[in-house]
Amino acid sequence: MKITKAFLPLGLAAAVAVSVVLSAMIWTNPAQYERNRQRSSNTPTTELSTRPQKDVYLPTQVVYSDANGNQELLNNRKVNLTTELREALSKWQFSRVNRVRVASKNAYMKYLTRKSSLLLSYASPINVKMFNTVFGGKLNSQATQFSRILVPLDDQDHIYLLDDKKQDVYQVTVKSADATAIRKIMKENLFRINVTMKWLSESATAYVKNGVTVPSYSYLVNQQSTDYFTTRLLNKGESTNVSAKKNKDNTIYSDGASRQLTVYNKQGTALYEDYSALQSSLSFSQALKASYTVVKTIGIPMENLRYYGYSSSNSTVTYRSFVEGFPIFNQSNYGAARIQMLSQGVRRYNFSLYSLQVPVPTDKKSVTLPGTQTVIDQLVAAGYSKSKINSLQVGYQWLTSSSSDKVVNLTPTWYVHYNGSWKTYTQLLKQQQ
């Protein structure tokens, strides 16, 4: 008994010492701890499903013009409308591209308002090479850029590729075209908003004529673990020793060489930087393809992901999540992901740690939004310059639920691209009060 009492204090001291050492190791290198913990677990890191490039680069907006010239912004809340239209158009044979001379902006607008037609629009230009990928075409002139596809329903011999910036029009000759499938899609129970195409700044916009009522949603959200991203971006299956440095607002993980991942837990975002890229600059086509590959490498969910923007000045591609046909703007500062590939060989990836899982019942009511012209008039009356309003878009505002951090509320509102950044129109109006 005396021997036991003698060794008891020594045993406790040893246990405390081991605990302190282990705690210090975890504090100084949490990434290594998390990875070792993950490898010893019977539950592997969940691999998120990816989507093919042809889905991520689908158009984001569909406007229908009837035989009388009335225009409607279309959406289908049960199935993806642009996917349905892509499947129908993929059965057509696109043979050649010819440029059409357009005399003025008014002449160009006649294409955007053509009777008996569908106008499929992108938030940012793509090129013919990507068109071939999405719609199964074999067109030449692959470097030609455009942001809209005009599909006449009363002329099945041609479609048109349109570029607002330069008012360029390209006529595509079509063979084996049959609009029956498209007309059938048009008869489905679609969500229709009365619009008219008008110029706003340097591009055309689907002006919502009257107020529009858009439903609110609530979703369960998932936050991927930091270990998931450090493994995919820093470790990559190698025996790399990842270090971590905790700061007040973030944690910086590094492979000790040229790659680091900064995680901002409060905002739920991350920034990955790689200074070892071999290719110094990318062409437009290369940037579209490479950024898609990067998104797959990061491992963020792609089910609702769509291409939303490209900046030629810094070779940056932006992607946003979409719900019921409308984009989510503040999932992070840059949407769902921003892939930046600088000419110096530097790669920067901004992305959100959160992703939508499944919708949940909500007591949030639908929101009635004013028409486009009303929003513009309110902004101008508040002192904003109309010339600096580049675009207006109905979109969803990502707001964390007050009842649970596992639920996010998606509230519809007008987003305004003003002076180079996206903000809600209510935010802009409050700033002027």
mmCIF file of N, CA and C in Angstrom, residues 238-297:
data_model
loop_
_atom_site.group_PDB
_atom_site.id
_atom_site.type_symbol
_atom_site.label_atom_id
_atom_site.label_comp_id
_atom_site.label_asym_id
_atom_site.label_seq_id
_atom_site.Cartn_x
_atom_site.Cartn_y
_atom_site.Cartn_z
ATOM 1 N N GLU A 238 0.284 13.084 -50.695
ATOM 2 C CA GLU A 238 1.718 12.968 -50.456
ATOM 3 C C GLU A 238 1.990 12.981 -48.954
ATOM 4 N N SER A 239 3.222 12.676 -48.580
ATOM 5 C CA SER A 239 3.599 12.688 -47.163
ATOM 6 C C SER A 239 4.107 14.083 -46.782
ATOM 7 N N THR A 240 3.314 15.089 -47.153
ATOM 8 C CA THR A 240 3.700 16.474 -46.881
ATOM 9 C C THR A 240 3.368 16.832 -45.444
ATOM 10 N N ASN A 241 4.307 17.490 -44.779
ATOM 11 C CA ASN A 241 4.078 17.929 -43.413
ATOM 12 C C ASN A 241 3.449 19.314 -43.451
ATOM 13 N N VAL A 242 2.147 19.380 -43.155
ATOM 14 C CA VAL A 242 1.414 20.641 -43.208
ATOM 15 C C VAL A 242 1.460 21.297 -41.833
ATOM 16 N N SER A 243 1.928 22.543 -41.808
ATOM 17 C CA SER A 243 1.962 23.296 -40.559
ATOM 18 C C SER A 243 0.780 24.245 -40.507
ATOM 19 N N ALA A 244 0.457 24.736 -39.320
ATOM 20 C CA ALA A 244 -0.671 25.644 -39.158
ATOM 21 C C ALA A 244 -0.321 26.743 -38.173
ATOM 22 N N LYS A 245 -0.797 27.949 -38.470
ATOM 23 C CA LYS A 245 -0.586 29.098 -37.600
ATOM 24 C C LYS A 245 -1.934 29.754 -37.332
ATOM 25 N N LYS A 246 -2.332 29.769 -36.066
ATOM 26 C CA LYS A 246 -3.607 30.371 -35.685
ATOM 27 C C LYS A 246 -3.431 31.867 -35.448
ATOM 28 N N ASN A 247 -4.312 32.650 -36.073
ATOM 29 C CA ASN A 247 -4.365 34.088 -35.838
ATOM 30 C C ASN A 247 -5.728 34.436 -35.257
ATOM 31 N N LYS A 248 -5.940 35.703 -35.018
ATOM 32 C CA LYS A 248 -7.198 36.121 -34.399
ATOM 33 C C LYS A 248 -8.398 35.790 -35.279
ATOM 34 N N ASP A 249 -8.282 36.050 -36.587
ATOM 35 C CA ASP A 249 -9.426 35.904 -37.483
ATOM 36 C C ASP A 249 -9.305 34.742 -38.454
ATOM 37 N N ASN A 250 -8.165 34.070 -38.456
ATOM 38 C CA ASN A 250 -7.999 32.994 -39.428
ATOM 39 C C ASN A 250 -6.934 32.012 -38.972
ATOM 40 N N THR A 251 -6.838 30.929 -39.710
ATOM 41 C CA THR A 251 -5.772 29.949 -39.519
ATOM 42 C C THR A 251 -5.107 29.728 -40.864
ATOM 43 N N ILE A 252 -3.768 29.813 -40.893
ATOM 44 C CA ILE A 252 -3.020 29.653 -42.131
ATOM 45 C C ILE A 252 -2.321 28.302 -42.123
ATOM 46 N N TYR A 253 -2.655 27.467 -43.107
ATOM 47 C CA TYR A 253 -2.028 26.156 -43.273
ATOM 48 C C TYR A 253 -1.037 26.244 -44.429
ATOM 49 N N SER A 254 0.122 25.642 -44.275
ATOM 50 C CA SER A 254 1.163 25.757 -45.293
ATOM 51 C C SER A 254 1.899 24.436 -45.461
ATOM 52 N N ASP A 255 2.348 24.171 -46.692
ATOM 53 C CA ASP A 255 3.153 22.973 -46.933
ATOM 54 C C ASP A 255 4.630 23.260 -46.749
ATOM 55 N N GLY A 256 4.949 24.508 -46.336
ATOM 56 C CA GLY A 256 6.337 24.863 -46.073
ATOM 57 C C GLY A 256 7.111 25.244 -47.308
ATOM 58 N N ALA A 257 6.459 25.211 -48.469
ATOM 59 C CA ALA A 257 7.163 25.531 -49.707
ATOM 60 C C ALA A 257 6.451 26.654 -50.450
ATOM 61 N N SER A 258 5.481 26.306 -51.306
ATOM 62 C CA SER A 258 4.876 27.325 -52.178
ATOM 63 C C SER A 258 3.356 27.392 -52.078
ATOM 64 N N ARG A 259 2.770 26.577 -51.228
ATOM 65 C CA ARG A 259 1.302 26.536 -51.162
ATOM 66 C C ARG A 259 0.818 26.811 -49.745
ATOM 67 N N GLN A 260 -0.256 27.598 -49.660
ATOM 68 C CA GLN A 260 -0.854 27.828 -48.355
ATOM 69 C C GLN A 260 -2.364 28.013 -48.491
ATOM 70 N N LEU A 261 -3.066 27.663 -47.416
ATOM 71 C CA LEU A 261 -4.524 27.753 -47.354
ATOM 72 C C LEU A 261 -4.894 28.558 -46.118
ATOM 73 N N THR A 262 -5.582 29.680 -46.317
ATOM 74 C CA THR A 262 -6.045 30.515 -45.210
ATOM 75 C C THR A 262 -7.542 30.297 -45.025
ATOM 76 N N VAL A 263 -7.931 29.872 -43.835
ATOM 77 C CA VAL A 263 -9.332 29.582 -43.541
ATOM 78 C C VAL A 263 -9.878 30.652 -42.603
ATOM 79 N N TYR A 264 -10.978 31.271 -43.030
ATOM 80 C CA TYR A 264 -11.661 32.290 -42.226
ATOM 81 C C TYR A 264 -12.936 31.656 -41.680
ATOM 82 N N ASN A 265 -12.839 31.121 -40.475
ATOM 83 C CA ASN A 265 -13.951 30.338 -39.924
ATOM 84 C C ASN A 265 -15.204 31.169 -39.680
ATOM 85 N N LYS A 266 -15.043 32.413 -39.260
ATOM 86 C CA LYS A 266 -16.209 33.247 -38.971
ATOM 87 C C LYS A 266 -17.008 33.510 -40.237
ATOM 88 N N GLN A 267 -16.317 33.800 -41.332
ATOM 89 C CA GLN A 267 -16.998 34.048 -42.606
ATOM 90 C C GLN A 267 -17.343 32.757 -43.338
ATOM 91 N N GLY A 268 -16.682 31.654 -42.953
ATOM 92 C CA GLY A 268 -16.915 30.387 -43.642
ATOM 93 C C GLY A 268 -16.328 30.365 -45.037
ATOM 94 N N THR A 269 -15.166 30.994 -45.205
ATOM 95 C CA THR A 269 -14.528 31.064 -46.516
ATOM 96 C C THR A 269 -13.070 30.648 -46.416
ATOM 97 N N ALA A 270 -12.453 30.452 -47.575
ATOM 98 C CA ALA A 270 -11.043 30.063 -47.609
ATOM 99 C C ALA A 270 -10.361 30.691 -48.813
ATOM 100 N N LEU A 271 -9.067 30.913 -48.687
ATOM 101 C CA LEU A 271 -8.225 31.416 -49.773
ATOM 102 C C LEU A 271 -7.026 30.488 -49.910
ATOM 103 N N TYR A 272 -6.884 29.890 -51.104
ATOM 104 C CA TYR A 272 -5.748 29.027 -51.394
ATOM 105 C C TYR A 272 -4.815 29.766 -52.343
ATOM 106 N N GLU A 273 -3.514 29.733 -52.049
ATOM 107 C CA GLU A 273 -2.521 30.392 -52.891
ATOM 108 C C GLU A 273 -1.409 29.411 -53.239
ATOM 109 N N ASP A 274 -1.048 29.395 -54.523
ATOM 110 C CA ASP A 274 0.003 28.510 -55.014
ATOM 111 C C ASP A 274 0.945 29.343 -55.877
ATOM 112 N N TYR A 275 2.203 29.391 -55.464
ATOM 113 C CA TYR A 275 3.180 30.196 -56.185
ATOM 114 C C TYR A 275 4.114 29.341 -57.044
ATOM 115 N N SER A 276 3.725 28.108 -57.295
ATOM 116 C CA SER A 276 4.597 27.198 -58.045
ATOM 117 C C SER A 276 4.043 26.850 -59.415
ATOM 118 N N ALA A 277 3.002 27.562 -59.873
ATOM 119 C CA ALA A 277 2.392 27.235 -61.165
ATOM 120 C C ALA A 277 3.409 27.402 -62.281
ATOM 121 N N LEU A 278 3.407 26.436 -63.210
ATOM 122 C CA LEU A 278 4.386 26.443 -64.289
ATOM 123 C C LEU A 278 3.947 27.314 -65.457
ATOM 124 N N GLN A 279 2.636 27.304 -65.763
ATOM 125 C CA GLN A 279 2.136 28.070 -66.896
ATOM 126 C C GLN A 279 1.920 29.520 -66.482
ATOM 127 N N SER A 280 2.566 30.441 -67.205
ATOM 128 C CA SER A 280 2.546 31.843 -66.802
ATOM 129 C C SER A 280 1.234 32.534 -67.122
ATOM 130 N N SER A 281 0.591 32.217 -68.235
ATOM 131 C CA SER A 281 -0.661 32.872 -68.603
ATOM 132 C C SER A 281 -1.554 31.891 -69.346
ATOM 133 N N LEU A 282 -2.848 32.174 -69.345
ATOM 134 C CA LEU A 282 -3.822 31.288 -69.975
ATOM 135 C C LEU A 282 -4.671 32.064 -70.969
ATOM 136 N N SER A 283 -5.016 31.421 -72.063
ATOM 137 C CA SER A 283 -5.964 32.000 -72.993
ATOM 138 C C SER A 283 -7.368 31.894 -72.397
ATOM 139 N N PHE A 284 -8.350 32.523 -73.045
ATOM 140 C CA PHE A 284 -9.723 32.481 -72.546
ATOM 141 C C PHE A 284 -10.218 31.038 -72.457
ATOM 142 N N SER A 285 -10.030 30.269 -73.514
ATOM 143 C CA SER A 285 -10.468 28.863 -73.513
ATOM 144 C C SER A 285 -9.764 28.059 -72.435
ATOM 145 N N GLN A 286 -8.474 28.294 -72.284
ATOM 146 C CA GLN A 286 -7.705 27.579 -71.265
ATOM 147 C C GLN A 286 -8.186 27.946 -69.868
ATOM 148 N N ALA A 287 -8.529 29.231 -69.669
ATOM 149 C CA ALA A 287 -9.002 29.670 -68.354
ATOM 150 C C ALA A 287 -10.331 29.020 -68.000
ATOM 151 N N LEU A 288 -11.253 28.919 -68.964
ATOM 152 C CA LEU A 288 -12.543 28.281 -68.710
ATOM 153 C C LEU A 288 -12.365 26.806 -68.350
ATOM 154 N N LYS A 289 -11.531 26.124 -69.099
ATOM 155 C CA LYS A 289 -11.317 24.699 -68.852
ATOM 156 C C LYS A 289 -10.541 24.466 -67.561
ATOM 157 N N ALA A 290 -9.465 25.250 -67.352
ATOM 158 C CA ALA A 290 -8.613 25.058 -66.177
ATOM 159 C C ALA A 290 -9.362 25.372 -64.890
ATOM 160 N N SER A 291 -10.187 26.416 -64.898
ATOM 161 C CA SER A 291 -10.917 26.786 -63.680
ATOM 162 C C SER A 291 -11.921 25.710 -63.300
ATOM 163 N N TYR A 292 -12.538 25.090 -64.300
ATOM 164 C CA TYR A 292 -13.458 23.982 -64.021
ATOM 165 C C TYR A 292 -12.706 22.827 -63.357
ATOM 166 N N THR A 293 -11.517 22.521 -63.869
ATOM 167 C CA THR A 293 -10.699 21.458 -63.280
ATOM 168 C C THR A 293 -10.310 21.799 -61.849
ATOM 169 N N VAL A 294 -10.021 23.074 -61.603
ATOM 170 C CA VAL A 294 -9.663 23.522 -60.253
ATOM 171 C C VAL A 294 -10.818 23.314 -59.286
ATOM 172 N N VAL A 295 -12.035 23.668 -59.705
ATOM 173 C CA VAL A 295 -13.210 23.496 -58.846
ATOM 174 C C VAL A 295 -13.359 22.032 -58.451
ATOM 175 N N LYS A 296 -13.135 21.129 -59.397
ATOM 176 C CA LYS A 296 -13.196 19.697 -59.074
ATOM 177 C C LYS A 296 -12.090 19.324 -58.088
ATOM 178 N N THR A 297 -10.905 19.891 -58.273
ATOM 179 C CA THR A 297 -9.778 19.585 -57.389
ATOM 180 C C THR A 297 -10.047 20.064 -55.970
#
